[in-house]
């Protein structure tokens, strides 16, 4: 079960990074995020 949960978490992380990366700098700024923070924001989202 732990392997499945780890895989799901990894997928969620990658999807979040991908979605945030597609946003423009302006949209990210509206959310209070800069590009360098995307990985840490995605990690917190899991």
PDB file of N, CA, C and O in Angstrom:
ATOM      1  N   UNK A   1       0.807  -1.192   0.000  1.00  0.00           N
ATOM      2  CA  UNK A   1       0.000   0.000   0.000  1.00  0.00           C
ATOM      3  C   UNK A   1       0.855   1.264   0.000  1.00  0.00           C
ATOM      4  O   UNK A   1       0.501   2.231  -0.630  1.00  0.00           O
ATOM      5  N   UNK A   2       1.942   1.246   0.713  1.00  0.00           N
ATOM      6  CA  UNK A   2       2.803   2.421   0.803  1.00  0.00           C
ATOM      7  C   UNK A   2       3.370   2.800  -0.559  1.00  0.00           C
ATOM      8  O   UNK A   2       3.493   3.983  -0.870  1.00  0.00           O
ATOM      9  N   UNK A   3       3.693   1.822  -1.378  1.00  0.00           N
ATOM     10  CA  UNK A   3       4.225   2.094  -2.708  1.00  0.00           C
ATOM     11  C   UNK A   3       3.173   2.808  -3.555  1.00  0.00           C
ATOM     12  O   UNK A   3       3.462   3.777  -4.252  1.00  0.00           O
ATOM     13  N   UNK A   4       1.947   2.349  -3.465  1.00  0.00           N
ATOM     14  CA  UNK A   4       0.858   2.967  -4.231  1.00  0.00           C
ATOM     15  C   UNK A   4       0.632   4.395  -3.766  1.00  0.00           C
ATOM     16  O   UNK A   4       0.474   5.314  -4.577  1.00  0.00           O
ATOM     17  N   UNK A   5       0.630   4.594  -2.451  1.00  0.00           N
ATOM     18  CA  UNK A   5       0.439   5.943  -1.910  1.00  0.00           C
ATOM     19  C   UNK A   5       1.582   6.869  -2.316  1.00  0.00           C
ATOM     20  O   UNK A   5       1.353   8.025  -2.681  1.00  0.00           O
ATOM     21  N   UNK A   6       2.804   6.373  -2.274  1.00  0.00           N
ATOM     22  CA  UNK A   6       3.956   7.170  -2.703  1.00  0.00           C
ATOM     23  C   UNK A   6       3.849   7.554  -4.171  1.00  0.00           C
ATOM     24  O   UNK A   6       4.152   8.688  -4.551  1.00  0.00           O
ATOM     25  N   UNK A   7       3.415   6.614  -4.991  1.00  0.00           N
ATOM     26  CA  UNK A   7       3.259   6.891  -6.415  1.00  0.00           C
ATOM     27  C   UNK A   7       2.183   7.957  -6.644  1.00  0.00           C
ATOM     28  O   UNK A   7       2.377   8.888  -7.425  1.00  0.00           O
ATOM     29  N   UNK A   8       1.071   7.840  -5.934  1.00  0.00           N
ATOM     30  CA  UNK A   8      -0.005   8.824  -6.079  1.00  0.00           C
ATOM     31  C   UNK A   8       0.462  10.216  -5.645  1.00  0.00           C
ATOM     32  O   UNK A   8       0.130  11.213  -6.289  1.00  0.00           O
ATOM     33  N   UNK A   9       1.205  10.261  -4.560  1.00  0.00           N
ATOM     34  CA  UNK A   9       1.744  11.548  -4.099  1.00  0.00           C
ATOM     35  C   UNK A   9       2.697  12.138  -5.127  1.00  0.00           C
ATOM     36  O   UNK A   9       2.681  13.336  -5.384  1.00  0.00           O
ATOM     37  N   UNK A  10       3.544  11.304  -5.703  1.00  0.00           N
ATOM     38  CA  UNK A  10       4.489  11.777  -6.717  1.00  0.00           C
ATOM     39  C   UNK A  10       3.735  12.317  -7.932  1.00  0.00           C
ATOM     40  O   UNK A  10       4.077  13.372  -8.459  1.00  0.00           O
ATOM     41  N   UNK A  11       2.685  11.589  -8.346  1.00  0.00           N
ATOM     42  CA  UNK A  11       1.881  12.043  -9.493  1.00  0.00           C
ATOM     43  C   UNK A  11       1.210  13.384  -9.198  1.00  0.00           C
ATOM     44  O   UNK A  11       1.184  14.268 -10.035  1.00  0.00           O
ATOM     45  N   UNK A  12       0.661  13.535  -7.993  1.00  0.00           N
ATOM     46  CA  UNK A  12       0.023  14.788  -7.601  1.00  0.00           C
ATOM     47  C   UNK A  12       1.034  15.930  -7.610  1.00  0.00           C
ATOM     48  O   UNK A  12       0.738  17.024  -8.068  1.00  0.00           O
ATOM     49  N   UNK A  13       2.229  15.639  -7.095  1.00  0.00           N
ATOM     50  CA  UNK A  13       3.300  16.635  -7.092  1.00  0.00           C
ATOM     51  C   UNK A  13       3.627  17.060  -8.523  1.00  0.00           C
ATOM     52  O   UNK A  13       3.681  18.244  -8.829  1.00  0.00           O
ATOM     53  N   UNK A  14       3.853  16.110  -9.429  1.00  0.00           N
ATOM     54  CA  UNK A  14       4.205  16.412 -10.814  1.00  0.00           C
ATOM     55  C   UNK A  14       3.089  17.176 -11.516  1.00  0.00           C
ATOM     56  O   UNK A  14       3.347  18.095 -12.282  1.00  0.00           O
ATOM     57  N   UNK A  15       1.850  16.801 -11.270  1.00  0.00           N
ATOM     58  CA  UNK A  15       0.720  17.501 -11.889  1.00  0.00           C
ATOM     59  C   UNK A  15       0.640  18.942 -11.398  1.00  0.00           C
ATOM     60  O   UNK A  15       0.386  19.857 -12.183  1.00  0.00           O
ATOM     61  N   UNK A  16       0.876  19.131 -10.103  1.00  0.00           N
ATOM     62  CA  UNK A  16       0.834  20.487  -9.544  1.00  0.00           C
ATOM     63  C   UNK A  16       1.949  21.342 -10.115  1.00  0.00           C
ATOM     64  O   UNK A  16       1.728  22.497 -10.510  1.00  0.00           O
ATOM     65  N   UNK A  17       3.154  20.787 -10.194  1.00  0.00           N
ATOM     66  CA  UNK A  17       4.281  21.520 -10.779  1.00  0.00           C
ATOM     67  C   UNK A  17       3.973  21.867 -12.228  1.00  0.00           C
ATOM     68  O   UNK A  17       4.191  22.998 -12.671  1.00  0.00           O
ATOM     69  N   UNK A  18       3.436  20.921 -12.968  1.00  0.00           N
ATOM     70  CA  UNK A  18       3.119  21.136 -14.373  1.00  0.00           C
ATOM     71  C   UNK A  18       2.075  22.239 -14.540  1.00  0.00           C
ATOM     72  O   UNK A  18       2.233  23.135 -15.380  1.00  0.00           O
ATOM     73  N   UNK A  19       1.019  22.176 -13.749  1.00  0.00           N
ATOM     74  CA  UNK A  19      -0.038  23.183 -13.857  1.00  0.00           C
ATOM     75  C   UNK A  19       0.459  24.575 -13.491  1.00  0.00           C
ATOM     76  O   UNK A  19       0.158  25.551 -14.182  1.00  0.00           O
ATOM     77  N   UNK A  20       1.219  24.664 -12.414  1.00  0.00           N
ATOM     78  CA  UNK A  20       1.734  25.974 -12.014  1.00  0.00           C
ATOM     79  C   UNK A  20       2.743  26.507 -13.026  1.00  0.00           C
ATOM     80  O   UNK A  20       2.796  27.709 -13.276  1.00  0.00           O
ATOM     81  N   UNK A  21       3.521  25.627 -13.611  1.00  0.00           N
ATOM     82  CA  UNK A  21       4.524  26.051 -14.589  1.00  0.00           C
ATOM     83  C   UNK A  21       3.891  26.622 -15.850  1.00  0.00           C
ATOM     84  O   UNK A  21       4.500  27.435 -16.536  1.00  0.00           O
ATOM     85  N   UNK A  22       2.679  26.190 -16.154  1.00  0.00           N
ATOM     86  CA  UNK A  22       1.989  26.690 -17.349  1.00  0.00           C
ATOM     87  C   UNK A  22       1.430  28.103 -17.150  1.00  0.00           C
ATOM     88  O   UNK A  22       1.091  28.772 -18.123  1.00  0.00           O
ATOM     89  N   UNK A  23       1.308  28.537 -15.904  1.00  0.00           N
ATOM     90  CA  UNK A  23       0.768  29.871 -15.643  1.00  0.00           C
ATOM     91  C   UNK A  23       1.783  30.948 -16.001  1.00  0.00           C
ATOM     92  O   UNK A  23       2.992  30.731 -15.913  1.00  0.00           O
ATOM     93  N   UNK A  24       1.280  32.100 -16.366  1.00  0.00           N
ATOM     94  CA  UNK A  24       2.164  33.228 -16.659  1.00  0.00           C
ATOM     95  C   UNK A  24       2.706  33.790 -15.349  1.00  0.00           C
ATOM     96  O   UNK A  24       2.170  33.519 -14.267  1.00  0.00           O
ATOM     97  N   UNK A  25       3.763  34.569 -15.457  1.00  0.00           N
ATOM     98  CA  UNK A  25       4.334  35.202 -14.268  1.00  0.00           C
ATOM     99  C   UNK A  25       3.307  36.092 -13.576  1.00  0.00           C
ATOM    100  O   UNK A  25       3.274  36.176 -12.351  1.00  0.00           O
ATOM    101  N   UNK A  26       2.469  36.721 -14.351  1.00  0.00           N
ATOM    102  CA  UNK A  26       1.427  37.587 -13.783  1.00  0.00           C
ATOM    103  C   UNK A  26       0.421  36.784 -12.959  1.00  0.00           C
ATOM    104  O   UNK A  26       0.046  37.182 -11.861  1.00  0.00           O
ATOM    105  N   UNK A  27      -0.011  35.663 -13.502  1.00  0.00           N
ATOM    106  CA  UNK A  27      -0.951  34.821 -12.758  1.00  0.00           C
ATOM    107  C   UNK A  27      -0.304  34.268 -11.493  1.00  0.00           C
ATOM    108  O   UNK A  27      -0.961  34.198 -10.447  1.00  0.00           O
ATOM    109  N   UNK A  28       0.947  33.865 -11.593  1.00  0.00           N
ATOM    110  CA  UNK A  28       1.651  33.379 -10.410  1.00  0.00           C
ATOM    111  C   UNK A  28       1.752  34.480  -9.353  1.00  0.00           C
ATOM    112  O   UNK A  28       1.528  34.231  -8.165  1.00  0.00           O
ATOM    113  N   UNK A  29       2.060  35.701  -9.797  1.00  0.00           N
ATOM    114  CA  UNK A  29       2.159  36.823  -8.867  1.00  0.00           C
ATOM    115  C   UNK A  29       0.814  37.081  -8.198  1.00  0.00           C
ATOM    116  O   UNK A  29       0.761  37.405  -6.999  1.00  0.00           O
ATOM    117  N   UNK A  30      -0.275  36.937  -8.940  1.00  0.00           N
ATOM    118  CA  UNK A  30      -1.606  37.099  -8.357  1.00  0.00           C
ATOM    119  C   UNK A  30      -1.852  36.089  -7.240  1.00  0.00           C
ATOM    120  O   UNK A  30      -2.581  36.362  -6.284  1.00  0.00           O
ATOM    121  N   UNK A  31      -1.246  34.919  -7.370  1.00  0.00           N
ATOM    122  CA  UNK A  31      -1.373  33.878  -6.352  1.00  0.00           C
ATOM    123  C   UNK A  31      -0.345  34.031  -5.236  1.00  0.00           C
ATOM    124  O   UNK A  31      -0.354  33.280  -4.264  1.00  0.00           O
ATOM    125  N   UNK A  32       0.590  34.973  -5.412  1.00  0.00           N
ATOM    126  CA  UNK A  32       1.634  35.186  -4.412  1.00  0.00           C
ATOM    127  C   UNK A  32       2.770  34.188  -4.515  1.00  0.00           C
ATOM    128  O   UNK A  32       3.432  33.885  -3.530  1.00  0.00           O
ATOM    129  N   UNK A  33       2.990  33.673  -5.721  1.00  0.00           N
ATOM    130  CA  UNK A  33       4.022  32.659  -5.966  1.00  0.00           C
ATOM    131  C   UNK A  33       4.972  33.171  -7.037  1.00  0.00           C
ATOM    132  O   UNK A  33       4.541  33.782  -8.004  1.00  0.00           O
ATOM    133  N   UNK A  34       6.269  32.913  -6.880  1.00  0.00           N
ATOM    134  CA  UNK A  34       7.183  33.169  -7.995  1.00  0.00           C
ATOM    135  C   UNK A  34       7.668  31.826  -8.526  1.00  0.00           C
ATOM    136  O   UNK A  34       7.475  30.794  -7.892  1.00  0.00           O
ATOM    137  N   UNK A  35       8.251  31.830  -9.701  1.00  0.00           N
ATOM    138  CA  UNK A  35       8.634  30.561 -10.354  1.00  0.00           C
ATOM    139  C   UNK A  35       9.536  29.683  -9.497  1.00  0.00           C
ATOM    140  O   UNK A  35       9.414  28.467  -9.516  1.00  0.00           O
ATOM    141  N   UNK A  36      10.428  30.304  -8.764  1.00  0.00           N
ATOM    142  CA  UNK A  36      11.351  29.532  -7.929  1.00  0.00           C
ATOM    143  C   UNK A  36      10.670  28.800  -6.785  1.00  0.00           C
ATOM    144  O   UNK A  36      11.229  27.863  -6.223  1.00  0.00           O
ATOM    145  N   UNK A  37       9.465  29.214  -6.450  1.00  0.00           N
ATOM    146  CA  UNK A  37       8.736  28.596  -5.348  1.00  0.00           C
ATOM    147  C   UNK A  37       7.831  27.447  -5.783  1.00  0.00           C
ATOM    148  O   UNK A  37       7.249  26.767  -4.933  1.00  0.00           O
ATOM    149  N   UNK A  38       7.705  27.216  -7.059  1.00  0.00           N
ATOM    150  CA  UNK A  38       6.769  26.199  -7.555  1.00  0.00           C
ATOM    151  C   UNK A  38       7.031  24.825  -6.935  1.00  0.00           C
ATOM    152  O   UNK A  38       6.081  24.196  -6.431  1.00  0.00           O
ATOM    153  N   UNK A  39       8.261  24.312  -6.905  1.00  0.00           N
ATOM    154  CA  UNK A  39       8.453  22.987  -6.300  1.00  0.00           C
ATOM    155  C   UNK A  39       8.049  22.919  -4.821  1.00  0.00           C
ATOM    156  O   UNK A  39       7.408  21.955  -4.398  1.00  0.00           O
ATOM    157  N   UNK A  40       8.368  23.947  -4.058  1.00  0.00           N
ATOM    158  CA  UNK A  40       8.008  23.890  -2.635  1.00  0.00           C
ATOM    159  C   UNK A  40       6.500  24.031  -2.434  1.00  0.00           C
ATOM    160  O   UNK A  40       5.929  23.403  -1.556  1.00  0.00           O
ATOM    161  N   UNK A  41       5.849  24.841  -3.263  1.00  0.00           N
ATOM    162  CA  UNK A  41       4.393  24.969  -3.184  1.00  0.00           C
ATOM    163  C   UNK A  41       3.750  23.619  -3.532  1.00  0.00           C
ATOM    164  O   UNK A  41       2.805  23.185  -2.876  1.00  0.00           O
ATOM    165  N   UNK A  42       4.271  22.955  -4.532  1.00  0.00           N
ATOM    166  CA  UNK A  42       3.730  21.652  -4.934  1.00  0.00           C
ATOM    167  C   UNK A  42       3.938  20.611  -3.828  1.00  0.00           C
ATOM    168  O   UNK A  42       3.044  19.795  -3.582  1.00  0.00           O
ATOM    169  N   UNK A  43       5.082  20.653  -3.164  1.00  0.00           N
ATOM    170  CA  UNK A  43       5.323  19.709  -2.074  1.00  0.00           C
ATOM    171  C   UNK A  43       4.334  19.922  -0.924  1.00  0.00           C
ATOM    172  O   UNK A  43       3.843  18.970  -0.328  1.00  0.00           O
ATOM    173  N   UNK A  44       4.051  21.182  -0.621  1.00  0.00           N
ATOM    174  CA  UNK A  44       3.110  21.488   0.458  1.00  0.00           C
ATOM    175  C   UNK A  44       1.688  21.084   0.084  1.00  0.00           C
ATOM    176  O   UNK A  44       0.866  20.845   0.962  1.00  0.00           O
ATOM    177  N   UNK A  45       1.389  21.017  -1.196  1.00  0.00           N
ATOM    178  CA  UNK A  45       0.038  20.694  -1.650  1.00  0.00           C
ATOM    179  C   UNK A  45      -0.304  19.220  -1.467  1.00  0.00           C
ATOM    180  O   UNK A  45      -1.468  18.845  -1.504  1.00  0.00           O
ATOM    181  N   UNK A  46       0.701  18.408  -1.274  1.00  0.00           N
ATOM    182  CA  UNK A  46       0.466  16.963  -1.167  1.00  0.00           C
ATOM    183  C   UNK A  46      -0.076  16.613   0.193  1.00  0.00           C
ATOM    184  O   UNK A  46       0.269  16.791   1.203  1.00  0.00           O
TER     185      UNK A  46
END
